[in-house]
């Protein structure tokens, strides 16, 4: 009987202990103040305890809180140390085409290490984020949707340790005029295009790049715009050349395929209809009437992206003139690179010293034969007055520099700038 009572006591004790453990509390009457909760508190301390007089004598929570404080300080210090070297990159395409959803973008550093991400619809277009990239140069491999076809393209980006956003564009031959202007505004057109390339921009005409970042945007009076108000400046001539990469070769032009052509080919015009040469380019019939006509013959998509640039032109008696032009003729220096007799152009030295030679003519169309290839007409006007006497202006004759009376009718090959 005693053994049975002993077993029963053990069972009762076990049940009580189980109850205590389950409810984390020892039953107590009014005379008992200790319980398991208080015992744990004595060991661990309160959640917000801080370090006591010494680490060893502090509660467990005090020690843990101190360790967390040290780790947080270390994290902050590490962040401050690496922040100049680690940045984020957001890439985006200006499209709401669902084809981009989930498409993979890869960024690769100079060592060949890469990260991948996927496009997601956000902010009215498609974006992909790379939140942690070390400072340096990266190659970006990305898909670009053009006419329902996905092009696999690459471009580059340089990170300096801060956050950066970069728009992705298509191949130059797939871009619209608005796309090309957007690339200029973003300052990346030189990653997509080269001097000598020819594109259509989705219009019925083609445009050959003769210079990148050479002309300076201005108002209509020739006053320069602030340099931080624009990105790249693309100078082009509608020469009727086939669209495609230039590959550092002179383009094969076709004056019959230019906006200013007629059924008889590229028309001929006078610089002036009367002897007003002393006023030079600024007040010439060519600038006020013919250039306006050239502009009006361009497609609307092209006119929408053209901006005025500062042009400096010589005069016979008063040095140089400064104008702001949307459409203009080239100068002697801009084509031939020199001035005066036997130096490649008959323009004045004052004019030549104030302007530049376009990259297309300094690096690609450098010979007489290559400049012959620029049009189907033998002679085309330049805007420069001739240094050999009034009233004569410079022109290009079979690839060489020449001069002619302002009342003569020669070919018209204008240029304009996109920015």
Phi, psi and omega in degrees: 000319178296320179297322180294319178296324178297315179298321181294321178297320179297316180298316180297317179299318180298320180295318179298315179298320178298317179298319181296313182295319183296317182263004174057035182204139176267128179301140181218148175263190184295338182269357184247126183251341182273144170210177184297324180299316179292326179294317178295321180297323179297321182285310186274330187084180179280158184301324184262018178301147174248174182295136180276208182295334175211160181297318185293326184270358181278159176291164180299315179296325176298316178296316180297317179297322178294318179296320178297320179299317179295316180296317178299318178297319179295318178300316180298316180297318179296317178300318180293326181288320186264348184303324178291349186247353181234130179224178178243156181224128173243124179250143181210153175242138182278074183206149172247018178293124180297348178299333182286338186304122178079358179292142187271136174241136182237132173247133185233131180274181185295339180271000180088003178278140186225160172231150179237155176209169181237143176294138173229149178287123183197139176059032177082005177209197180248133183229158171218137184251141169235095192286343185216098179230136179291153177302135180149189182260141182227149170260133181251122174253124187212158175270145176226127183271120179226116180052048178067007177251135180267118177264136176264107188241166176226152173209186183227161177209147176242125181256141181244016178098004178241179178284139181219141173244139179218130177278142178258139183237169179272184173297143183309321184288345180259354187272147173278170177299323178295321177299316182295319176296320179298322178294324176295314180299324180281351178076026183238010184297329179288351173272345184248338186221157178228157175301134183100343176291149178235133182222164178252334182063023180081008178260180180276357182240165177243153185227126181260131181283122178251348179194145175235124179060037175255315178283154181246122177301146182211175169277183185290350177262359179093006177282127185296142174279156177301138184297338179273007181262001179209168179253249177277154175239122183252117177260126185227159173232130174282097187252001180072015180285154177297142178293143178151174178293142181282327181053036178059029177242143176301141182281151175268103188270166180214100183298336179291342183257015179266157182301330185270002181289157173237187179296344180259010182097193181298125185288162175252144181218162175269151170294314179225152175265350175212169186282087175236034185299332182299336179279345177067205184298321188304319184250017183285153174299324180300316183286314188282330185248306187289318179295323176297321177294319177299317180298316183293338179277351179284151176299153180302321181298329178281316180300328183293341185250002182274138176231158178288145175228158180281127175239133179249128186223141180286164173227171183285325188233343191240029180072223183259157172245147176243127180229161172250117188233135172275322177230137187207161169273154176285160177261172179298315180294322183296334178264306191264338176085354181232196178202163176075175182298132174073006181249019176099338179207150180264017179284166179288150179295327179296323177289313184299323183287345183259001182225203191214172173256133179295144184301327180299321183273338179274334186243338186240295180272072188262350184247165177301315181298320181291329178281336174298330186283001189278347181197168178269355177258150185284330184230132173223140188291148164248163184273355186280128169296149182276138180285354182266007172137154180271141006253077184239147178236159180281153172212174174252122182241110180049042177087356181243163180282142176207177179225152179211159179295139185299341180273355178283155180254117179229178184292157182236117178233089184280169175226164176205171185237144176247130176202000000 
